[in-house]
Coordinates of C-alpha atoms and ligand atoms in Angstrom, one line a residue:
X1214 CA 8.4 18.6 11.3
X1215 CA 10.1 21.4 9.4
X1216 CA 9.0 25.1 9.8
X1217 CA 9.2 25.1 6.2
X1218 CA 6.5 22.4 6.2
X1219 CA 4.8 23.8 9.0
X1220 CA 4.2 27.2 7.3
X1221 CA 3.4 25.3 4.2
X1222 CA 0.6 23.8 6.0
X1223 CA -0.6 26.8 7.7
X1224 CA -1.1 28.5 3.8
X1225 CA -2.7 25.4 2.6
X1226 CA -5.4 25.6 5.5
X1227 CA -6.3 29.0 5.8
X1228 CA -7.4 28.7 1.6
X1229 CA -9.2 25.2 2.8
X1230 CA -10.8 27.1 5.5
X1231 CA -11.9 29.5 3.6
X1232 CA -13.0 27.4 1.3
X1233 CA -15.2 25.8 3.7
X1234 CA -16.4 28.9 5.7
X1235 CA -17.9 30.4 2.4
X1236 CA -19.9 27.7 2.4
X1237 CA -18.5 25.7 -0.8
X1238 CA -19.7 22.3 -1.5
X1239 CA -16.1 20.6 -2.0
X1240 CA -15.5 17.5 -4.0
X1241 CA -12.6 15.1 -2.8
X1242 CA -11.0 12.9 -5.5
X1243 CA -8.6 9.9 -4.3
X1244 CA -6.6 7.4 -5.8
X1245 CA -8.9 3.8 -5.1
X1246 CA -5.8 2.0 -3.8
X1247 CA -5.8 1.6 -0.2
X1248 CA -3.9 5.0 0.6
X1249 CA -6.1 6.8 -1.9
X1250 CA -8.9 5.4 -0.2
X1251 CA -7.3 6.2 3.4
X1252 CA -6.3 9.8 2.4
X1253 CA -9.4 10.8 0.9
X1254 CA -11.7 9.6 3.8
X1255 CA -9.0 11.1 6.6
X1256 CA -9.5 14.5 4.5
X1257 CA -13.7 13.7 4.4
X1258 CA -13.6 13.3 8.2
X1259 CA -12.0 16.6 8.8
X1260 CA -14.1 18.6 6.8
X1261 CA -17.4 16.0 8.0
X1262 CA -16.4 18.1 11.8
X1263 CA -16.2 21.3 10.1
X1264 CA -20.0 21.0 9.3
X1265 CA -18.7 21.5 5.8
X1266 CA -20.6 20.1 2.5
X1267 CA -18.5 17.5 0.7
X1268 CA -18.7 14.3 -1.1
X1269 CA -15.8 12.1 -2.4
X1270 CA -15.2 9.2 -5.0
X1271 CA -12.0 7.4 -6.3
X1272 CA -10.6 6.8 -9.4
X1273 CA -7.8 4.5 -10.9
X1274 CA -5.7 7.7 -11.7
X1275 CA -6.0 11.6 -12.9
X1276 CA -6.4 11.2 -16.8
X1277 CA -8.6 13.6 -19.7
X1278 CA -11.7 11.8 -18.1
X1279 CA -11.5 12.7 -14.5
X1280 CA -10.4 15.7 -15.9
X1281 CA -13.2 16.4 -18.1
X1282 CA -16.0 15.6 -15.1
X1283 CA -14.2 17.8 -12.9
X1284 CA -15.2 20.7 -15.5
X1285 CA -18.0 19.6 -16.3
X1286 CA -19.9 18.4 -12.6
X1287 CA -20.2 21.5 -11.7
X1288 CA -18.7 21.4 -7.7
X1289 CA -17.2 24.2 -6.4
X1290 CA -13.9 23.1 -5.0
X1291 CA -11.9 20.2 -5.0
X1292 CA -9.4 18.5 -3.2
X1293 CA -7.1 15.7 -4.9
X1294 CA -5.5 13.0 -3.0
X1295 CA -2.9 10.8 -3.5
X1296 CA -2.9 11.6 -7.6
X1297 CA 0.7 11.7 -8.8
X1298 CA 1.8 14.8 -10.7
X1299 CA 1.2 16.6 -13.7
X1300 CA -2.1 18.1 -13.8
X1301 CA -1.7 21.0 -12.0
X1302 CA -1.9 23.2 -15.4
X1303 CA -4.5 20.9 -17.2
X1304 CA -6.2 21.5 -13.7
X1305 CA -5.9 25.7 -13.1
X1306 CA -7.1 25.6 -17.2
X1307 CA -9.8 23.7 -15.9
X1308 CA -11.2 25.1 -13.0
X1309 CA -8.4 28.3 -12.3
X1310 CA -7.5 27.9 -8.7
X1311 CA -10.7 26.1 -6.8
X1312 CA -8.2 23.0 -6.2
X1313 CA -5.5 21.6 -4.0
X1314 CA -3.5 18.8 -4.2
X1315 CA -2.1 16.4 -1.3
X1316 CA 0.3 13.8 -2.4
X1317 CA 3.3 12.0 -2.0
X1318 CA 4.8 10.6 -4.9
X1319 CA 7.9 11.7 -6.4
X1320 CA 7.4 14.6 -9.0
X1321 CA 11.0 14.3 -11.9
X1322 CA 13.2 17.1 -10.9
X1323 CA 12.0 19.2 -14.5
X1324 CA 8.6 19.1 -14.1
X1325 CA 8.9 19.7 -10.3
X1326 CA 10.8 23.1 -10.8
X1327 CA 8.0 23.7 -13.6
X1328 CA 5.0 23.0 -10.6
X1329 CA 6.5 24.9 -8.1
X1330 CA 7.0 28.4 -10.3
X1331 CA 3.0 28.3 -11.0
X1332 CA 1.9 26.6 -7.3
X1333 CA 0.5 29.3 -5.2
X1334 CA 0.5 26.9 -1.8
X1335 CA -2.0 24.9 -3.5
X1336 CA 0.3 21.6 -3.9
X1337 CA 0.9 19.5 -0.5
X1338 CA 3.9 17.1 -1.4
X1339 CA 6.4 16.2 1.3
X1340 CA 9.2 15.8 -1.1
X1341 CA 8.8 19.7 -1.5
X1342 CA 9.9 19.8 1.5
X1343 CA 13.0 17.4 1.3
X1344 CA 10.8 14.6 3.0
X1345 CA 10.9 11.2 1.6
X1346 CA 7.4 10.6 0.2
X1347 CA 8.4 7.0 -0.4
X1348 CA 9.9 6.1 2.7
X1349 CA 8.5 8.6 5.5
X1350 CA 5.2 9.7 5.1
X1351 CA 2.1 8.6 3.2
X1352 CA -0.8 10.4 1.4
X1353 CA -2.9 9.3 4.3
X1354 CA -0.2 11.1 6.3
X1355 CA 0.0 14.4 4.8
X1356 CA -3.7 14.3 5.2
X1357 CA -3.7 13.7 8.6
X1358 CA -1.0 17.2 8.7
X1359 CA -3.7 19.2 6.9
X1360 CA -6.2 17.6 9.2
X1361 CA -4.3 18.2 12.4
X1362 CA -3.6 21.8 11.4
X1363 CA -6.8 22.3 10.7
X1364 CA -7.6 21.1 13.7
X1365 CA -5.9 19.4 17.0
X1366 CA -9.1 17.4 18.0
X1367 CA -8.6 15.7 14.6
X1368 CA -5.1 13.6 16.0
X1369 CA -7.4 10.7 16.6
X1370 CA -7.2 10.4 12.5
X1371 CA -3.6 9.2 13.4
X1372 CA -4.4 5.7 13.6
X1373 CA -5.4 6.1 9.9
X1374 CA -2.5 7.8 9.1
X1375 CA -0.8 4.8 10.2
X1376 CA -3.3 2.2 8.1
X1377 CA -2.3 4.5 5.0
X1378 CA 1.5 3.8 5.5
X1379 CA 1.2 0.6 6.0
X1380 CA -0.8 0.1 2.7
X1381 CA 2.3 1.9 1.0
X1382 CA 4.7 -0.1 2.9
X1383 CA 6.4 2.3 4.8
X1384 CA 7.5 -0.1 7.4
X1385 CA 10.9 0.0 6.2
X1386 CA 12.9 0.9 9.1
X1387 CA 14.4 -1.8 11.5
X1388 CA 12.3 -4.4 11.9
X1389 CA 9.4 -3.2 10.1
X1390 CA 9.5 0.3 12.1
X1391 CA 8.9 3.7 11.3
X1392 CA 11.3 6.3 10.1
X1393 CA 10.6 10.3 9.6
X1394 CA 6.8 12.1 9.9
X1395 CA 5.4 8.2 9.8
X1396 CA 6.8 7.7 13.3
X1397 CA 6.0 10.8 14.8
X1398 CA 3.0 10.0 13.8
X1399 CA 2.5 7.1 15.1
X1400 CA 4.3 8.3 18.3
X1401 CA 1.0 10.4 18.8
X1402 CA -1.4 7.6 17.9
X1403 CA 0.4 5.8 21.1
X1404 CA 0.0 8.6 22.9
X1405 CA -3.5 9.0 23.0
X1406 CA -4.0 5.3 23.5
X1407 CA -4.8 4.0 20.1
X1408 CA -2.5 1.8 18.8
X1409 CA -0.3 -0.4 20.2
X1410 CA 3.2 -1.8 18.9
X1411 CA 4.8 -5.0 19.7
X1412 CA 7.3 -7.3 18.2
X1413 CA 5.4 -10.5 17.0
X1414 CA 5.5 -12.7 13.9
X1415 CA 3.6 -10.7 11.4
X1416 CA 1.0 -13.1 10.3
X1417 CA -3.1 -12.0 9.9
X1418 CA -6.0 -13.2 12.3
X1419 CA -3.4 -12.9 15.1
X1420 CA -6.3 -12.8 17.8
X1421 CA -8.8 -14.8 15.5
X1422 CA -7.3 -17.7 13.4
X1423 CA -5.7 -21.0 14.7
X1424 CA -2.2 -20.7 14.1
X1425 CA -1.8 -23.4 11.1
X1426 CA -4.6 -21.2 9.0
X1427 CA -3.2 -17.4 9.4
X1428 CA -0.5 -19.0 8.0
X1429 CA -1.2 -21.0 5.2
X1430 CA -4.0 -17.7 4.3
X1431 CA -1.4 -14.5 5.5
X1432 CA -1.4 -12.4 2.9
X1433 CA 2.4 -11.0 3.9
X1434 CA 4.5 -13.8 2.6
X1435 CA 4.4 -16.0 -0.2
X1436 CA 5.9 -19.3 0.6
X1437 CA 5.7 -21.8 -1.8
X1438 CA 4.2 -25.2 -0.5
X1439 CA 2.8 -23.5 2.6
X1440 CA 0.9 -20.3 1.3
X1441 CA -3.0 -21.7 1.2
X1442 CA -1.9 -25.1 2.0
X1443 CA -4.1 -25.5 5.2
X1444 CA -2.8 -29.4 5.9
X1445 CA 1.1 -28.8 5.1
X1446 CA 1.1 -25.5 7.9
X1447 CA -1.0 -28.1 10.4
X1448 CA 1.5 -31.0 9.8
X1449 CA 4.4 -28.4 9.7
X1450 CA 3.9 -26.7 12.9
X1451 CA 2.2 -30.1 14.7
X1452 CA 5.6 -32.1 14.0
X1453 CA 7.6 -29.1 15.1
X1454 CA 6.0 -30.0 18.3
X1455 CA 3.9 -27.0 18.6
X1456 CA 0.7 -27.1 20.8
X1457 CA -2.1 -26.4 18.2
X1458 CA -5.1 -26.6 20.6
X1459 CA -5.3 -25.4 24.2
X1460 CA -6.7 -28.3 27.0
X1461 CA -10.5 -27.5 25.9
X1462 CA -9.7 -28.7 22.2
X1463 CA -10.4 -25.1 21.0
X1464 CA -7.1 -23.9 18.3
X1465 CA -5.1 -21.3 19.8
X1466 CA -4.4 -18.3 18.2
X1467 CA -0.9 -16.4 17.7
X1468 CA -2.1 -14.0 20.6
X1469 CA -1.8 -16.9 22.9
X1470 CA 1.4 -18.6 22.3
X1471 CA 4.4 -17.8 24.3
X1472 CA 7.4 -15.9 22.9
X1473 CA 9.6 -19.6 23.5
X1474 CA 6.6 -21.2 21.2
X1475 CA 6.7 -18.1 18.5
X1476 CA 10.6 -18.5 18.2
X1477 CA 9.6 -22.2 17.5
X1478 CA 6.9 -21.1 15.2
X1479 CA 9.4 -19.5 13.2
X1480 CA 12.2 -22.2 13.0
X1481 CA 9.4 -24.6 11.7
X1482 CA 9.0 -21.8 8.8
X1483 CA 12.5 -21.2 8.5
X1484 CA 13.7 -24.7 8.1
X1485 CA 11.1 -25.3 5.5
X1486 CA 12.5 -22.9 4.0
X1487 CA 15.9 -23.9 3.9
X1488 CA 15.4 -27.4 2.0
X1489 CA 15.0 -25.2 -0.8
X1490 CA 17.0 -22.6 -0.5
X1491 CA 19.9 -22.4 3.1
X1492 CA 20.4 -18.3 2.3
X1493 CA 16.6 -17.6 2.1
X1494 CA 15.4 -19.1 5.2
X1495 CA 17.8 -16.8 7.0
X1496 CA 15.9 -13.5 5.1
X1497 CA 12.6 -15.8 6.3
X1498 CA 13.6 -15.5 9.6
X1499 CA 14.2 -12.3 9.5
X1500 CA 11.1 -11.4 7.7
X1501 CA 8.8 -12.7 9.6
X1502 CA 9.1 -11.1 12.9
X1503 CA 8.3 -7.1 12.8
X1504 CA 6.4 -4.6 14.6
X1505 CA 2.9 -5.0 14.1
X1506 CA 0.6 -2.2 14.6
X1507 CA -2.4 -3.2 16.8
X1508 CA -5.8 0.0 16.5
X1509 CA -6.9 -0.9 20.1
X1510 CA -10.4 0.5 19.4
X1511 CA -11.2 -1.8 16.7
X1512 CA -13.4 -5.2 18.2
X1513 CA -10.6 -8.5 18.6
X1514 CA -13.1 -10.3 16.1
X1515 CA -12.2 -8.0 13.0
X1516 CA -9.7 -7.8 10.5
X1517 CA -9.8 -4.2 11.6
X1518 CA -7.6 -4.7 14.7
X1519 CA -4.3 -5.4 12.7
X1520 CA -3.3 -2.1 10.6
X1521 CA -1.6 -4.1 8.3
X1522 CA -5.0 -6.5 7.8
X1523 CA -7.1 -3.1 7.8
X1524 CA -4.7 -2.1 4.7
X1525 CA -5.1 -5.5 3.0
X1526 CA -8.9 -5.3 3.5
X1527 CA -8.6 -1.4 1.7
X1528 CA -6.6 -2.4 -1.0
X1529 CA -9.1 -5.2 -1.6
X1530 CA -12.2 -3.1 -1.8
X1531 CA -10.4 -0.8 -3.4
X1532 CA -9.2 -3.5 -6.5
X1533 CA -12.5 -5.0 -6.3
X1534 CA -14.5 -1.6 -7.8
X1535 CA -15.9 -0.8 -4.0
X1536 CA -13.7 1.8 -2.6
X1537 CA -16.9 3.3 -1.1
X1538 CA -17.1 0.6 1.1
X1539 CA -13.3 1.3 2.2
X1540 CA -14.5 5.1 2.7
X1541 CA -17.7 4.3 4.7
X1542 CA -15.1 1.6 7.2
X1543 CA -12.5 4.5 7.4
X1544 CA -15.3 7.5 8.5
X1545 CA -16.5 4.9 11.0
X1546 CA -19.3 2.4 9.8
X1547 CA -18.9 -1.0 11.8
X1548 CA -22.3 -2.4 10.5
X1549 CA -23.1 -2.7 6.9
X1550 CA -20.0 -1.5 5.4
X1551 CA -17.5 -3.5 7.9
X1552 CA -19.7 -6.7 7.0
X1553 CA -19.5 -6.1 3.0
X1554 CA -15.5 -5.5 3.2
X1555 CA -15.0 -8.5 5.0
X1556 CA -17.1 -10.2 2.2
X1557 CA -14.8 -8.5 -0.2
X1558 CA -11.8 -9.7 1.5
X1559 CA -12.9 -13.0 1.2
X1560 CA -13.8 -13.1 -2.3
X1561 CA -10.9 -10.9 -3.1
X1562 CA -8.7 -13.9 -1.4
X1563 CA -10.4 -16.4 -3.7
X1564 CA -9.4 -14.4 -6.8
X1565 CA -5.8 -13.9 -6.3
X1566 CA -5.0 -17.3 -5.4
X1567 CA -7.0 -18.5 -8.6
X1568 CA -4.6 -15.5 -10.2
X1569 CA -1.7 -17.1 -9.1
X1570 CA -2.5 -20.7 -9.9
X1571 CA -3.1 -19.5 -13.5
X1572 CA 0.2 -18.1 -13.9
X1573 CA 1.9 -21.2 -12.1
X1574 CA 0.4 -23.7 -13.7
X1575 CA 2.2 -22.5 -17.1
X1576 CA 6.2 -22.0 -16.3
X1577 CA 6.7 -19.7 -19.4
X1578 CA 4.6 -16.5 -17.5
X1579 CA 7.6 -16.6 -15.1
X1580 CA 11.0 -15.1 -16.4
X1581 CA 13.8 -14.7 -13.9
X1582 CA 17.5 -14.0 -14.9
X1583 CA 19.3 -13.1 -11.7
X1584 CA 18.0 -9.4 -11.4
X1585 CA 14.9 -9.2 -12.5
X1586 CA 11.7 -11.5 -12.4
X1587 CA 9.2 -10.7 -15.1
X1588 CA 5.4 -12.2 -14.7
X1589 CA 3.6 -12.3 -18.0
X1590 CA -0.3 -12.0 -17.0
X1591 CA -1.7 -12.0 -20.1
X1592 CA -5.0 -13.2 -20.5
X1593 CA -5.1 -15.0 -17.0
X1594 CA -5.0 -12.1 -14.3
X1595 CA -7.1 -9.1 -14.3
X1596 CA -5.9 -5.6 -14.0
X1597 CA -7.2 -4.8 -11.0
X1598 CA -5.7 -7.4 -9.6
X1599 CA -1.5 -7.1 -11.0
X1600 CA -0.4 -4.9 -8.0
X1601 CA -2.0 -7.0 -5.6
X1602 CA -0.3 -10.2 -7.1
X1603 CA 3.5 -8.4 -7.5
X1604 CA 2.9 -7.5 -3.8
X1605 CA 2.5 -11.0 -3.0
X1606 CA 5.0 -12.5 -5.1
X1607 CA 7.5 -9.9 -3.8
X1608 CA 7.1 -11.4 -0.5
X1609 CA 8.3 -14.9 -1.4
X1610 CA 11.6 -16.1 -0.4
X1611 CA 12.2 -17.7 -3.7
X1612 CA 12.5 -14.3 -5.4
X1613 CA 14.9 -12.6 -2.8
X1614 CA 17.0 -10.0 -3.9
X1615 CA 15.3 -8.9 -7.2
X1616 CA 13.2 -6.4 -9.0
X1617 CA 9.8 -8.1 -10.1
X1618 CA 7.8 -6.7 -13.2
X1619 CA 4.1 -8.2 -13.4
X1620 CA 2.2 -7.1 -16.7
X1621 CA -1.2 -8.0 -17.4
X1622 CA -2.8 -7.0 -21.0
X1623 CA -5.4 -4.2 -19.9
X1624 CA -9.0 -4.3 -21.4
X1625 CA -8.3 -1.2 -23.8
X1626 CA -5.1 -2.7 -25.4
X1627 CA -2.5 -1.2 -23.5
X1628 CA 0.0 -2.7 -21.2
X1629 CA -0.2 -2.3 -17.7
X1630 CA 2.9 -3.6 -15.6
X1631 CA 3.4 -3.5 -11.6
X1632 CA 6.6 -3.5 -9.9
X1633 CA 8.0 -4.1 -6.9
X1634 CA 11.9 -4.8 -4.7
X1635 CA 11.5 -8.3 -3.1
X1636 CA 12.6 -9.4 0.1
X1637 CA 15.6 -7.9 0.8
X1638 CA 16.5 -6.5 -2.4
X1639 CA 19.7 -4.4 -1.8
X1640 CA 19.7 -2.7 -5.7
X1641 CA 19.4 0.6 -5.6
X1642 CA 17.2 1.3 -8.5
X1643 CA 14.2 3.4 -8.0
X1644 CA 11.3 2.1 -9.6
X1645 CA 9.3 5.1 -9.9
X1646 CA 11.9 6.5 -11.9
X1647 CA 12.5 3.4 -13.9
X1648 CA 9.0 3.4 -14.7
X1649 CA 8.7 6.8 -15.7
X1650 CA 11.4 6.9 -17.6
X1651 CA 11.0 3.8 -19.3
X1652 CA 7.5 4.1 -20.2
X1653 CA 7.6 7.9 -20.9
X1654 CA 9.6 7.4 -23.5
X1655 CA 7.7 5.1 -24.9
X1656 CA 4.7 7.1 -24.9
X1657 CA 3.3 5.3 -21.7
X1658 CA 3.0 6.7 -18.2
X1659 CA 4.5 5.4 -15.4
X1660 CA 5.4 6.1 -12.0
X1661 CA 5.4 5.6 -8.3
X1662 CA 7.8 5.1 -5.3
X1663 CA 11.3 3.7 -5.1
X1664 CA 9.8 0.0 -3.6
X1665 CA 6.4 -0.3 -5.3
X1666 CA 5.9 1.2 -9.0
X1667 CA 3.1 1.0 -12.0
X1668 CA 3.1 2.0 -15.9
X1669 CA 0.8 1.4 -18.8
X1670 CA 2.3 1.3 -22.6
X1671 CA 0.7 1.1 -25.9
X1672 CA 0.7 -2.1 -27.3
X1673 CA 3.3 -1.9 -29.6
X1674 CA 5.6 -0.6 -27.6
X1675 CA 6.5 -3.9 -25.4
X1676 CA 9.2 -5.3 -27.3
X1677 CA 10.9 -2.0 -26.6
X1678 CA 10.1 -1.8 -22.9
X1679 CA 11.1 -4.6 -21.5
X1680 CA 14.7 -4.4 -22.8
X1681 CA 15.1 -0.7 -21.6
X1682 CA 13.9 -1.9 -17.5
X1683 CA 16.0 -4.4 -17.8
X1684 CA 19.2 -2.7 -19.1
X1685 CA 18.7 0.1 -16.3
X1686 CA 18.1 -2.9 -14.0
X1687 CA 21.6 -4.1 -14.4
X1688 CA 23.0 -1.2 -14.3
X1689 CA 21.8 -0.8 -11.0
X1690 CA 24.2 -1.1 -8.3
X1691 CA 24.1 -2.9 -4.4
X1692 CA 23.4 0.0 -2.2
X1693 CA 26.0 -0.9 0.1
X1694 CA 28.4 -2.2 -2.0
Ligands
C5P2353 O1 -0.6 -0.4 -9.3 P1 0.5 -0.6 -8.4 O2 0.1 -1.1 -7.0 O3 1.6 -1.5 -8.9 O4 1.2 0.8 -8.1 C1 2.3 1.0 -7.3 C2 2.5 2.5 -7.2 O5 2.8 3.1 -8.5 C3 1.4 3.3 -6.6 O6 1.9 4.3 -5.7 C4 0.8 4.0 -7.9 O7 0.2 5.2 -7.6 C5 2.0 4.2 -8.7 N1 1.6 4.2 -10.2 C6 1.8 5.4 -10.9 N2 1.5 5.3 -12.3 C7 1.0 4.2 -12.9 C8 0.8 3.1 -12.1 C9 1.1 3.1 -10.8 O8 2.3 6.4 -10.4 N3 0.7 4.3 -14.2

């Protein structure tokens, strides 16, 4: 970590802790997406051991609402998470200075320079401190900073730090590693003995579902003809000659077979793959091994064990309208809450795949010229659920290589589009830009991270849009060309 970071963190606690010693009831505000809900419970947990009084709720992003109850409900601090930019002056207007921002999302150069020139230590945003808020660290990260300065009994919250950037996807170093704040992070999560790291196949229920089924129902590819086909994985993997049930008769899980039997695991996948497409089975192979991230305090029988299945549980409460159950599993309820999320997982499941069909079943939602891949939503997939179908799209082999735009028309009249790079999409456009500026000048908001972007626009202005993403989208170049 920097010293300029360091010192940055040291101002920001000393106002938190004073904050808290006065005796203030303090009001954390997240972002419901699964880092939102990550960051905001990692920064309810430090100030739950302070013996401070707090409360915290989500929303779907800062707008004149949010800000309007902040003025209005009468709390007498708060602390944003994982909120984008902008509303630092709406917010001292507001409420003068009882606030402070963590965040991680890229702030345009302009209105950066504007922010800093008014922010009296109150804004927490790695890219201040030439840190890749993308790439690096998460919102759930720079909360766990905040939490570890304000206290070092609070590095336990590490192996929520590491849920948070896996929700973002900040596995993007070799083979689904770590890179920057993210792994020192994690480095100290290992240290104390609370996660683990291996290379596997990164599939979910890796110590509770038979093989053939946390395939055909992993949420981290999209393969078309296997993803939810329960009989095509069995008859894939059984004629592969892979041993689906131990002597007993009971199915074996991924925890169980030997590395020899993984490597044929994934050439069954691979060379399914390949009948459609010989370059994309390669990327398949590829894909599908990684770190995965096991939280060794979480029970074998949960979805909690696997970071990357306690992220996909988040995001799902979180896109269901229940980011409260999200908070209550991430501050430590293993009963009621743990036992609604994994309801909400379920049905959540049920919904995206019904999503999906929708948008398959008519070939005209689905435009793809080379570059780009747009997914036209309308009517058939509901808001809250576009980000978590352009995650799941971007994970399928047959899209490779390109920027993907879902849209979905959003219940007040407005646009609202999701985007994402695919499987090893080499452009170097940055999609938080692209959205920003596209839809900023369209009167629209937009923004995000380089990977994994979002923007609403008004109506009218689609016809617009769409040409203006995909014009910067071809002028954007192969990074290592
Ligand atoms: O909604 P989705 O999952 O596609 O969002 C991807 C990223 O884009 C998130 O980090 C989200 O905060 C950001 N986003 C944004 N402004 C929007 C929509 C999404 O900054 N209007």
């Amino acid at each position: 970590m920097s010293d300029r970071l360091a010192d940055a963190l040291k101002q920001f606690c000393a106002k938190l802790r004073e904050v808290v010693e006065g005796g203030n009831e303090v009001a954390i505000i997240s972002h419901l997406d699964a880092d939102g809900i990550t960051s905001g419970s990692v920064m309810a947990t430090a100030l739950r051991r302070m013996g401070a009084r707090y409360s915290v709720r989500t929303v779907s992003g800062m707008n004149a609402s949010v800000l309007e109850s902040i003025k209005t409900d009468g709390r007498d601090f708060y602390i944003i998470t994982d909120l984008g930019w902008g509303w630092t002056f709406p917010l001292r207007n507001a409420i003068g200075d009882k606030w402070l921002i963590i965040d991680h999302h890229q702030v345009p150069e302009i209105e950066a320079s504007k922010e800093r020139q008014h922010d009296d230590g109150q804004i927490l945003n790695p890219w201040n401190y030439g840190i890749d808020g993308g790439r690096e660290v998460s919102a759930g990260g720079m909360a766990y900073m905040v939490a570890t300065t304000l206290d070092s009994k609070n590095r336990d919250l590490s192996a929520m730090a590491t849920v948070s950037a896996l929700a973002d996807r900040q596995d993007q170093g070799d083979k689904k590693s770590f890179v920057g704040l993210n792994a020192e992070i994690l480095k100290t999560a290992q240290s104390l003995g609370i996660v683990t790291v291996d290379l596997d196949i990164i599939l979910g229920g890796r110590e509770t579902s038979p093989v053939h089924e946390a395939l055909a129902y992993s949420l981290f590819h999209y393969i078309e003809g296997l993803t939810w086909n329960r009989e095509g994985c069995y008859l894939l993997l059984k004629n592969a000659g892979i041993k689906l049930r131990d002597n007993n008769g009971r199915w074996r899980v991924l925890a169980e077979f030997s590395q020899e039997e993984k490597t044929s695991i994934v050439e069954a996948i691979a060379n399914f793959v390949a009948k459609s497409d010989k370059k994309s089975s390669d990327i398949m192979r590829d894909d599908l091994l990684g770190y995965v991230y096991t939280l060794t305090r979480e029970d074998r029988r949960t979805q909690l064990r696997d970071a990357r299945e306690f992220s996909s549980l988040l995001n799902a409460c979180g896109r269901k309208g229940s980011a409260g159950v999200g908070i209550a599993i991430c501050m430590g309820d293993r009963n009621t809450a743990l036992n609604a999320g994994e309801e909400i997982m379920s049905s959540f499941k049920v919904t995206l795949r019904n999503s999906l069909s929708n948008i398959f079943a008519e070939k005209w939602r689905l435009s793809d010229d080379g570059k780009t891949v747009f997914v036209n939503g309308d009517g058939v997939l509901e808001e809250d659920m576009l980000g978590a179908v352009s995650t799941l799209l971007s994970r399928s082999p047959s899209f490779r290589g390109k920027l993907l735009f879902a849209r979905t028309l959003s219940s007040n009249g407005t646009y609202k589009f999701s985007s994402r790079k695919c499987i090893d999409c080499q452009l170097e456009a940055n999609l938080g830009i692209l959205m920003q500026e596209c839809a900023g000048a369209l009167n629209g908001e937009g923004g995000g991270h380089s990977e994994a972007a979002g923007c609403t626009i008004p109506n009218h202005a689609l016809e617009s849009f769409i040409p203006c993403i995909k014009a910067k989208a071809n002028d954007s170049e192969v990074t290592n060309a």
